[in-house]
XYZ file of C-alpha atoms in Angstrom:
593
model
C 97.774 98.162 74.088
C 101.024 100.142 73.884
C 101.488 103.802 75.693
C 100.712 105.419 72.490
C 97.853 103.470 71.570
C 94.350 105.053 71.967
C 91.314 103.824 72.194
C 88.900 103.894 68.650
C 86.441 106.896 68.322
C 83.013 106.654 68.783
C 81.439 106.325 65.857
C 78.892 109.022 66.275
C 80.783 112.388 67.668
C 77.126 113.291 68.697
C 77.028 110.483 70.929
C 79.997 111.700 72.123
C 79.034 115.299 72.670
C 76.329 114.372 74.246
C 78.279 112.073 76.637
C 80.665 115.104 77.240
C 77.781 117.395 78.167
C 76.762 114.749 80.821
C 80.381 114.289 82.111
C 80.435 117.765 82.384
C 76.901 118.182 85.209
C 78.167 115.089 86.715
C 81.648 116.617 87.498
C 80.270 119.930 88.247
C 77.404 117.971 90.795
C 79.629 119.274 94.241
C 79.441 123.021 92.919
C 75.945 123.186 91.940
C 74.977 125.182 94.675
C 77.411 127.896 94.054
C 76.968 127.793 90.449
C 72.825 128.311 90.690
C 73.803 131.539 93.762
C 75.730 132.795 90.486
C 73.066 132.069 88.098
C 70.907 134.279 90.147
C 73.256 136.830 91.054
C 73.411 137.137 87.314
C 70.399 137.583 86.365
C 69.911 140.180 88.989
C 72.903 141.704 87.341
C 71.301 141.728 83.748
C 68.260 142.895 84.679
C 69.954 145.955 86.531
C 71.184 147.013 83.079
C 67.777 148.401 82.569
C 67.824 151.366 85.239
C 70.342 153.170 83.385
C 67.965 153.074 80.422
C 64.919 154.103 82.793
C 66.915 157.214 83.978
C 68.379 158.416 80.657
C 64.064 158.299 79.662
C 63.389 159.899 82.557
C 65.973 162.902 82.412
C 65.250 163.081 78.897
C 62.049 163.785 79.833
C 62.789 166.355 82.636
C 65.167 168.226 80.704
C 62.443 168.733 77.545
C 59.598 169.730 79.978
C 62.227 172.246 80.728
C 62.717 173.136 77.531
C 59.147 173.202 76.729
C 58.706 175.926 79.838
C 62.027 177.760 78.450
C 63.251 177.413 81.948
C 66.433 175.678 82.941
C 66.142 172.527 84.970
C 65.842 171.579 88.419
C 68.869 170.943 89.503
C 68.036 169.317 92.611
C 65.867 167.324 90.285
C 69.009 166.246 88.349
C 71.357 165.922 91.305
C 68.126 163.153 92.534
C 68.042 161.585 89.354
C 72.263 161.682 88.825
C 72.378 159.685 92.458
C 69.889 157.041 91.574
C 71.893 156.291 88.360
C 75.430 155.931 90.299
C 73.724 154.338 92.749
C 72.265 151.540 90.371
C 75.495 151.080 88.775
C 77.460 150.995 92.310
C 74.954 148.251 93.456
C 75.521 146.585 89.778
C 78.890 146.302 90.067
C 78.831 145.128 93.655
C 76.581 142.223 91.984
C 78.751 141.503 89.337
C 81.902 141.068 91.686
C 79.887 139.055 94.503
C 78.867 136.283 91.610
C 82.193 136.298 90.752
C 83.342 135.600 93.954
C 81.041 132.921 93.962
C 81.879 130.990 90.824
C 85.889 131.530 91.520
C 85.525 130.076 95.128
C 83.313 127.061 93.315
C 86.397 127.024 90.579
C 88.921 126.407 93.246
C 86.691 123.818 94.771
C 86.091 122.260 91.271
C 89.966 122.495 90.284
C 91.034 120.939 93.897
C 88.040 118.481 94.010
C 89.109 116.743 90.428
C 92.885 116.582 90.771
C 92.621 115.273 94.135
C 89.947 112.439 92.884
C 92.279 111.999 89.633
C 95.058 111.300 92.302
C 92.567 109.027 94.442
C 91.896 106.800 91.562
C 95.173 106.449 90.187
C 96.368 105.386 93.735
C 93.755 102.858 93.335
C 94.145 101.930 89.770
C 95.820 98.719 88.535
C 99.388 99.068 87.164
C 97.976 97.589 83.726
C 96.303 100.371 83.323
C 99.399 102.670 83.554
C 100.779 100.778 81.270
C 98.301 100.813 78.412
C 97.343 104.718 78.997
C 99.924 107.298 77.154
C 101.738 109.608 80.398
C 100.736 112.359 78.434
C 96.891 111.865 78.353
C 97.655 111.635 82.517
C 98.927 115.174 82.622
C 96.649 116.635 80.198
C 93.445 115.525 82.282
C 95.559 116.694 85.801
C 96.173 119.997 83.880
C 94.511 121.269 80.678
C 91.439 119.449 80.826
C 90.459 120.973 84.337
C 91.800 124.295 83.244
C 89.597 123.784 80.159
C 86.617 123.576 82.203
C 87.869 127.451 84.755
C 85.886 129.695 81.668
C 82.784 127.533 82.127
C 82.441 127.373 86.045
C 84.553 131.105 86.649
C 82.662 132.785 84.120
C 80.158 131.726 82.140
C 77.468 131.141 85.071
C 77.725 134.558 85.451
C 78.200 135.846 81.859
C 76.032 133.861 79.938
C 72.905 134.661 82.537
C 73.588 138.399 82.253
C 73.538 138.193 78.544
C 70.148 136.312 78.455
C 68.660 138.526 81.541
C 69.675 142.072 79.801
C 68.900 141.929 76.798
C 65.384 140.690 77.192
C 65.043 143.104 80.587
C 65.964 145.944 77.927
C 63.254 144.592 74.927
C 60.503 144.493 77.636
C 61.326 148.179 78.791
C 61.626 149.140 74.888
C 58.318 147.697 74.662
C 57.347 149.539 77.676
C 57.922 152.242 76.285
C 56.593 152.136 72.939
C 55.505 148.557 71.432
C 56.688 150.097 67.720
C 59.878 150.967 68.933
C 59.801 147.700 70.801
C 59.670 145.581 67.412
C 62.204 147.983 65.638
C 65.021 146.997 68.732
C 64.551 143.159 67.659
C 63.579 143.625 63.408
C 66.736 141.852 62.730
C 67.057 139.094 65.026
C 64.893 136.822 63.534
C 66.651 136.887 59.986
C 69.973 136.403 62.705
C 68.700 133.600 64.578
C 67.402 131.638 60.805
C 71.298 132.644 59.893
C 72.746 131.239 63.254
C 70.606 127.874 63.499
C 71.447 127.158 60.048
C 75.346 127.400 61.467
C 75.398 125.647 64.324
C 73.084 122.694 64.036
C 75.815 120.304 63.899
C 77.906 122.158 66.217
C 78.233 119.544 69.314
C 78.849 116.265 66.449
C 81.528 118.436 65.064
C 83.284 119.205 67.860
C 83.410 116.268 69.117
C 84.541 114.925 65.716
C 87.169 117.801 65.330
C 88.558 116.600 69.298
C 88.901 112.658 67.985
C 90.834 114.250 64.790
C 93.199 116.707 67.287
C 93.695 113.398 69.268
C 95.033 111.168 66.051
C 97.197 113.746 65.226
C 98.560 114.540 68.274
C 98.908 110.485 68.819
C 100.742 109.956 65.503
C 103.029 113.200 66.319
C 104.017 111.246 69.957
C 104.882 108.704 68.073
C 106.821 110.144 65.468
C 108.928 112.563 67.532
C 109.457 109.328 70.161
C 110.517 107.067 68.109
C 112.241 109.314 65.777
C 115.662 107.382 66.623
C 114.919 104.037 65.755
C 112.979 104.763 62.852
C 115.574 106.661 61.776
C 118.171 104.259 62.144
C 116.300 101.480 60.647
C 115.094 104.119 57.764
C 111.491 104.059 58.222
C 110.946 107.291 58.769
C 108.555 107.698 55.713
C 105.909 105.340 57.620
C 105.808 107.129 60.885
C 105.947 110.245 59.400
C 102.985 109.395 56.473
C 100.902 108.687 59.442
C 101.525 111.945 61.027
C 101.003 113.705 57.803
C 97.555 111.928 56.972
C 96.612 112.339 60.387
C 97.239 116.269 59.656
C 95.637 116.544 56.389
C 92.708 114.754 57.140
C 92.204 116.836 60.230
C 93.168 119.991 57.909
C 90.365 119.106 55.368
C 87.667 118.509 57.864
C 88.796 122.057 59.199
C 88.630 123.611 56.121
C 85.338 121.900 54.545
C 83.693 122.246 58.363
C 84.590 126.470 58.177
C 84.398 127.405 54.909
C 80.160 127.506 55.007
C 80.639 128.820 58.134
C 82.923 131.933 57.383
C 79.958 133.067 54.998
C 77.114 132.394 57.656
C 79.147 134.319 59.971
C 80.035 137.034 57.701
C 75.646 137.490 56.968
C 74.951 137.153 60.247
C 77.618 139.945 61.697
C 76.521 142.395 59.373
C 72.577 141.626 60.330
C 73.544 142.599 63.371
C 76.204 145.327 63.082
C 75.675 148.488 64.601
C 75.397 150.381 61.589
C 71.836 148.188 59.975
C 70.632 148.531 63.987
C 70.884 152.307 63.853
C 69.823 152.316 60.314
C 66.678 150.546 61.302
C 65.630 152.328 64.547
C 66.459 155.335 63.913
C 65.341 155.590 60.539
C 62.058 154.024 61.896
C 61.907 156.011 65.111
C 62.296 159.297 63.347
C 59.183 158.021 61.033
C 57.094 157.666 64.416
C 58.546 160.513 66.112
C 57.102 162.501 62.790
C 54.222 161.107 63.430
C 53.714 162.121 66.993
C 53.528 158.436 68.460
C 57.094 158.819 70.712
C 59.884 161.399 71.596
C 63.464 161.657 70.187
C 64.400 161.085 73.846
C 62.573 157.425 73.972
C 63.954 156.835 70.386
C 67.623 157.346 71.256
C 67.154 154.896 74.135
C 65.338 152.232 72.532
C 68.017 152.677 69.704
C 70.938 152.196 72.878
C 68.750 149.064 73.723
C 69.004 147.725 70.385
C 73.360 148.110 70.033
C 73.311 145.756 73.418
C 71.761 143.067 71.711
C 75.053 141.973 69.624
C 77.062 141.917 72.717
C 74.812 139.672 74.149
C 75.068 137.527 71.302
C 79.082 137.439 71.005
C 79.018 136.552 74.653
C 76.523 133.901 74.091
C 77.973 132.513 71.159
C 81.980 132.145 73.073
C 80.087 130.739 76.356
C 78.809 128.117 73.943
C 81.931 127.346 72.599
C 83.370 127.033 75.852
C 81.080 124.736 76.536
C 81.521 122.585 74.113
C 85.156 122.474 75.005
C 84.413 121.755 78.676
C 82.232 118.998 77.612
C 85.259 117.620 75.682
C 87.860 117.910 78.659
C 84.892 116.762 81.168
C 84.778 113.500 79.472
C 88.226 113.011 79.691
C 88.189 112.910 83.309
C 85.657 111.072 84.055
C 87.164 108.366 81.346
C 89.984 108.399 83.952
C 88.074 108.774 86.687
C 85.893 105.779 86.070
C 89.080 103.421 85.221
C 88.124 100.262 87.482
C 90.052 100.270 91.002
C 91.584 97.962 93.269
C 89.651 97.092 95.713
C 90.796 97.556 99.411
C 87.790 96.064 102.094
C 90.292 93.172 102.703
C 90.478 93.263 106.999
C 92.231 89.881 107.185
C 96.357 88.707 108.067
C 98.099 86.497 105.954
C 99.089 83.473 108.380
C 103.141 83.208 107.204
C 104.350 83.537 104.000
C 103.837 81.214 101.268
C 102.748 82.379 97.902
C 99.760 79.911 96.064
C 98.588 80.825 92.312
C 95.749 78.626 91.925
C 94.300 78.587 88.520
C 95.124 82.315 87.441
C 94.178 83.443 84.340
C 95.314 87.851 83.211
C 95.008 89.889 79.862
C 96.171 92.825 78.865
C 92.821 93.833 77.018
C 92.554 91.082 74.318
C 96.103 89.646 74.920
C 96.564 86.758 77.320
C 99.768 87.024 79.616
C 98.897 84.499 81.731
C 96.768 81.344 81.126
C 95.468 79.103 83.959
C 98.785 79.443 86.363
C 99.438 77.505 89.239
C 101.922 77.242 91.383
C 103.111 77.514 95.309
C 106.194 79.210 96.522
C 107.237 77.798 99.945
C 108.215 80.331 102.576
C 112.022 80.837 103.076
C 112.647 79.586 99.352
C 113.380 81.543 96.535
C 111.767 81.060 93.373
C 113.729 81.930 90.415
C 111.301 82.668 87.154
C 112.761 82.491 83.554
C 111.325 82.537 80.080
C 111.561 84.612 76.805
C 110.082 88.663 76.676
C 106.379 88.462 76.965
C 106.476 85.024 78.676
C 104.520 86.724 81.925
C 107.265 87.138 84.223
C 106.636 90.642 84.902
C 102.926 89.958 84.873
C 103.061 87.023 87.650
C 105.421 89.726 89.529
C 102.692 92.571 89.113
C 100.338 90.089 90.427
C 102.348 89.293 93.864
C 103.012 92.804 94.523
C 98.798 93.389 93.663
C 99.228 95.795 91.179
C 96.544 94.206 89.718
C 94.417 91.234 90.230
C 93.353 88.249 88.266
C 91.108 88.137 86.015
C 90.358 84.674 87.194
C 91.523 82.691 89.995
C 93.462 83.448 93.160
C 96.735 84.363 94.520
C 97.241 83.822 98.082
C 99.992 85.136 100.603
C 99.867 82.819 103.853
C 96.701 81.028 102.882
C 94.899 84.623 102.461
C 93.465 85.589 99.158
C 95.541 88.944 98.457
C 92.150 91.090 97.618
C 91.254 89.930 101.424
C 94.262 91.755 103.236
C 94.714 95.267 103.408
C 96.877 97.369 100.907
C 98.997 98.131 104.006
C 99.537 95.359 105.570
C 100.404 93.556 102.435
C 102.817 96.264 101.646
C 104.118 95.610 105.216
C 105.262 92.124 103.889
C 105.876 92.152 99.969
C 109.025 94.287 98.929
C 109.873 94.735 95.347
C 112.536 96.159 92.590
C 110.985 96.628 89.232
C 112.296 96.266 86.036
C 112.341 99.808 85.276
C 113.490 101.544 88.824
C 111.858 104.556 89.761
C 113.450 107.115 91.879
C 111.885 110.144 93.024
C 114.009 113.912 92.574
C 114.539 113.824 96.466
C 117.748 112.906 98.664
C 119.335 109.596 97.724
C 118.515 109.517 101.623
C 114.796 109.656 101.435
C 114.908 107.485 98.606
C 116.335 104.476 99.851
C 113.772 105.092 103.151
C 110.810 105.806 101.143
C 109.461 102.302 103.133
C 110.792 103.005 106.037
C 110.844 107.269 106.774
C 112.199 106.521 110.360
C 115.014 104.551 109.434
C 119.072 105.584 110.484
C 121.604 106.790 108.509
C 123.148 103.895 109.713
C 120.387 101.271 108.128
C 120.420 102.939 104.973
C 124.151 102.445 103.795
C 124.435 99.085 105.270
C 121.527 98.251 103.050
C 123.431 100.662 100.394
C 126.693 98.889 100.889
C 124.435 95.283 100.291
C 123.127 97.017 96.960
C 126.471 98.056 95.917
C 126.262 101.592 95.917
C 127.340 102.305 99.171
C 130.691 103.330 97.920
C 129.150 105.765 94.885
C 126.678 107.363 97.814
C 130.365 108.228 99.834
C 132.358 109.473 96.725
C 129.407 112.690 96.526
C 129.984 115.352 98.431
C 126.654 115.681 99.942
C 126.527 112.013 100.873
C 122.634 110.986 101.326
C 122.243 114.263 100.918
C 122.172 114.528 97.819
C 119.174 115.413 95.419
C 118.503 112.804 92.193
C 118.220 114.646 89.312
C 119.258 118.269 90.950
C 122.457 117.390 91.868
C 123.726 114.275 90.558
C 122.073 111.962 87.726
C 122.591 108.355 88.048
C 123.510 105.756 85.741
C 120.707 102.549 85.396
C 122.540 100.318 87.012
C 123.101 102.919 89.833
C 119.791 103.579 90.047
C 118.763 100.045 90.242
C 120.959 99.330 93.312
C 119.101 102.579 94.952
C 115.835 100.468 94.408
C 117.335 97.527 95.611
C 118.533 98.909 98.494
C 114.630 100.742 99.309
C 113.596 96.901 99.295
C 116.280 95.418 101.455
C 115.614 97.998 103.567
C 111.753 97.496 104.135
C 112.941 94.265 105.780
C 109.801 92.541 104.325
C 109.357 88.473 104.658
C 108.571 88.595 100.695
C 111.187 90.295 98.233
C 110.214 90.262 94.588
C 112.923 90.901 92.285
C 112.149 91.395 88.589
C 114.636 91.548 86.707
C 116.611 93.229 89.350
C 120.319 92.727 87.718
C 119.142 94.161 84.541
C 121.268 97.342 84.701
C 124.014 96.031 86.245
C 127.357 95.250 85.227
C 128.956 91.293 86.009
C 131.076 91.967 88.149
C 128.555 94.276 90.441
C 125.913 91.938 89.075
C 127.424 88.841 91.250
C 128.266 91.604 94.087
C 124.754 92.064 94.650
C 124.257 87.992 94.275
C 126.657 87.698 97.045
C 124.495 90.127 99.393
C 121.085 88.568 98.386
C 121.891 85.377 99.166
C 122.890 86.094 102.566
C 119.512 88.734 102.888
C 117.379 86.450 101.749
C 117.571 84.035 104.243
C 113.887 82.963 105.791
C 112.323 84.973 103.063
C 109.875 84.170 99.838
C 111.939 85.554 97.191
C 110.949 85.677 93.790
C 113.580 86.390 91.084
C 112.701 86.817 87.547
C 115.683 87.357 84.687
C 116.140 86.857 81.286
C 119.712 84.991 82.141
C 120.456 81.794 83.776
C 123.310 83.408 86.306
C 121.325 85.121 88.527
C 118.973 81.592 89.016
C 121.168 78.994 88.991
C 121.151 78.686 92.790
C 117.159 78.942 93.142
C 115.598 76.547 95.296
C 112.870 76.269 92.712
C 112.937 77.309 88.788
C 109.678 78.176 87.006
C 109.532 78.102 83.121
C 106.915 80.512 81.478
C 106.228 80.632 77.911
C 102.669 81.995 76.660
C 101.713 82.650 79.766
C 101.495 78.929 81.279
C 104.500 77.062 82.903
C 105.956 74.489 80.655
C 108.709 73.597 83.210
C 109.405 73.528 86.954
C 112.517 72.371 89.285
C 115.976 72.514 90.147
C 119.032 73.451 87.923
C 119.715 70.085 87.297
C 116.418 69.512 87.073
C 115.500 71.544 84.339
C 118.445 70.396 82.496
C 116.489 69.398 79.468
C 114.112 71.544 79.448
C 114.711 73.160 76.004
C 114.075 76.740 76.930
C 116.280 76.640 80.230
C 118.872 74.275 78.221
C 119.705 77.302 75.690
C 119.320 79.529 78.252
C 122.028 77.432 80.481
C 123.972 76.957 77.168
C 124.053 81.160 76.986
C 125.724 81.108 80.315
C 127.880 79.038 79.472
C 128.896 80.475 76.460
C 129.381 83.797 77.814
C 132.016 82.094 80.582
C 133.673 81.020 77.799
């Protein structure tokens, strides 16, 4: 599986909604202390909302026994009443901003808890996996999908309580007050709800479905804006881009067809709800009943102020489920990465010198074989060169050594110890590497060459530089060692490959795997950095892998992979006719020519 490949949809986007709601509680399992404090805090909030309602009643009702006497209030009476409303809304708001103190602490936790167990398992992951998963699905799990998740932990604990608690804290008192005016707060809520359930019974399915469309397109886009130069050049741009465009449309026309019945549902059920049919209805009916004796203009007006909060409750309702939804989407995700399968490291056991043994090793990339029932020994203090055409397994035997990953069956061993029995450390501690691809970090050319070995002198560094080759480049900048990568100077590949080289000469470790370590280099520095190795690299393992037969010819022992098994093995002369290593041997020659 390539970098931009991703893995099929679920057929059922219920299924998968229903997985993302369970990602979602299992993430959330450390916080779920905090998050029920919150859930109680807000309900204590939403049922506050019903003292203001109590007090307007009950100076309502003071200031029309008043009336009634033709005298003017009591204004101690009001002052009383005036306190115990500022006081309820004081200790409201006191409420409000101690669960949200709650839930933002438990979103820091959350936010800090993920990214450092994202980290943990990447640390731990195999390297195949980096290389079949896109860079960008990495960052958008480290960043977007755990900010996608801050409404529903920050917020919605809180929110979503208080608009369940105070609306029905507010019917009850309505009904308290008068059961008739009671019904008229809620008359239109049940032609609302039929409205609402009719729109969002496939909600979960089709959000899940509209996040696998969003991910096609934005896989086909990656693809097309990546690859836009050699498409272009070799003038296919029609094909990538016709992906990208179905992709698009077919996400458009699900849009459209999903919303369309939708923007009519939504339309009926706003204006159910609007504040101009509540009013309509209560007051119209409360002035009916307040005709009739049954209740006072002063309990109408309130239950009528009970009935407006109703469609706030609602909208907040209806964007804390959405959010949900969305969390469910990002939570799954993460725990997609989280769950990727890990290295193990319970090894407590010391590899006993340094020979390297493949016994019977079998590894796939998901359904493609790279290697297929390997063996082979690499004698300590030998180097063993490995040649054989792209996608032979060169890289993957090197992965191997270096444990990025293990076999899928058999062993490899380092000093008669199974690798997967000695710690990470220690192995680290005795297998150096330079990958195909070299990696430096936007630090000091300094710390990068150390990055093995923090403690290690100036001194060390460029005489490992100057056996790299790029001792001379690191003196011609003015900052020497000092200088950043990538902030102050940007190096070529082949400069950046010596760097790399010259971290793993400097580790000193008894096993140096180089793959395809020459690969940016120029001939001339090419058989510079020969000349050092081959003077380093006495009483080491050293495995070599490259594409030409220069950098091999002097190998103690020559390994041919093709498919993913050895089809030849020897000297030079050896090997002479071997077909693969013959026209790779005829190549060099050629070239000297």
């Amino acid at each position: 599986m390539t970098s931009d490949q991703h893995p099929a949809a679920p057929a059922d986007p219920g299924a998968k909604y229903r997985e993302g709601q369970a990602a979602f509680k299992r993430l959330t399992r450390p916080i779920a202390v905090p998050m029920a404090i919150s859930r109680v805090l807000g309900v204590v909030y939403g049922v506050l909302a019903v003292v203001p309602y109590v007090i307007l009643v009950h100076l309502g009702g003071v200031l029309l026994e008043a009336w009634d006497r033709g005298e003017g209030p009591d204004a101690a009476r009001i002052g009383a009443i005036l306190a115990w409303l500022i006081g309820a809304f004081c200790a409201r708001l006191g409420i409000y901003y101690v669960a949200l103190l709650v839930t933002h602490i438990a979103d820091i936790r959350f936010g800090h808890y993920v990214r450092e167990q994202i980290v943990r398992t990447m640390s731990r992951a195999p390297l195949a996996w980096f290389s079949a998963t896109a860079s960008g699905r990495i960052r958008k799990a480290v960043q977007d999908d755990t900010h996608e998740i801050h409404t529903v932990i920050a917020h919605a604990p809180v929110e979503s309580t208080a608009a369940v608690a105070s609306p029905l804290s507010l019917v009850v008192y309505a009904f308290v007050i008068d059961w008739r005016l009671g019904l008229l707060s809620i008359a239109t809520l049940p032609v609302y709800a039929l409205i609402t359930w009719w729109m969002t019974k496939d909600m979960g399915p089709k959000t899940a479905e509209m996040d696998q469309h969003l991910a096609e397109v934005s896989a086909t886009m990656v693809e097309f804006v990546t690859g836009i130069t050699v498409v272009k050049a070799f003038g296919r741009v029609g094909d990538t881009h016709g992906r990208f465009r179905r992709a698009a449309e077919t996400f458009s026309s699900f849009y459209v067809a999903w919303c369309q019945p939708l923007l009519t549902g939504s339309a009926l059920a706003t204006s159910v709800v609007s504040p101009a049919v509540l009013l309509l209805v209560n007051l119209g009916g409360g002035a009916l009943l307040v005709g009739a004796g049954c209740v006072t203009p002063v309990q109408v007006i309130a239950c009528s102020l009970i009935a407006l909060v109703i469609p706030q409750a609602i909208e907040v309702l209806t964007s804390t489920a959405w959010a949900y939804q969305l969390a469910g989407a990002a939570a799954l995700r993460l725990v997609e990465i989280l769950d990727i399968p890990s290295l193990e490291d319970t090894g407590k056991r010391v590899p006993d010198g340094h020979d390297i043994v493949l016994d019977h090793v079998s590894f796939s990339y998901g359904d493609l074989l790279a290697l297929d029932d390997v063996s082979l020994t690499m004698r300590e203090g030998t180097v063993t060169a490995l040649v054989g055409p792209s996608g032979s397994g060169k890289s993957t035997l090197a992965t191997l050594i270096a444990r990025f990953a293990d076999p899928d069956s058999g062993s490899v061993a380092l000093g008669g110890v199974d690798l997967r029995d000695i710690p990470v450390k220690e192995l680290y501690r005795h297998v150096a590497f330079v990958l195909q691809d070299p990696q430096l970090l936007d630090i000091p050319i300094r710390d990068n060459i150390a990055l093995g070995r923090p403690g290690a002198t100036d001194e060390e560094i460029m005489r490992c530089a100057a056996h790299a080759g790029i001792a001379d480049f690191i003196e011609s900048l003015p900052a020497g060692l000092d200088t950043v990568v990538g902030a102050d100077t940007d190096l070529s590949g082949g400069q950046a490959q010596r760097v790399s080289i010259a971290r793993a000469l400097l580790m000193d470790a008894p096993v140096l795997v180089l793959d395809e370590a020459t690969a940016f280099t120029d001939p001339e520095s090419e058989a510079e950095i020969q000349d050092a190795l081959s003077e380093l690299v006495k009483g080491r393992t050293v495995v070599v892998i490259a594409h030409r037969a220069a950098p091999v010819a002097g190998a103690d022992q020559i390994v041919v992979l093709e498919r993913g098994r050895i089809t030849g093995e020897g000297t030079s002369a050896e090997l002479a006719d071997h077909p693969y290593y013959r026209a790779l041997a005829g190549t060099r020659t050629e070239g000297r020519k």
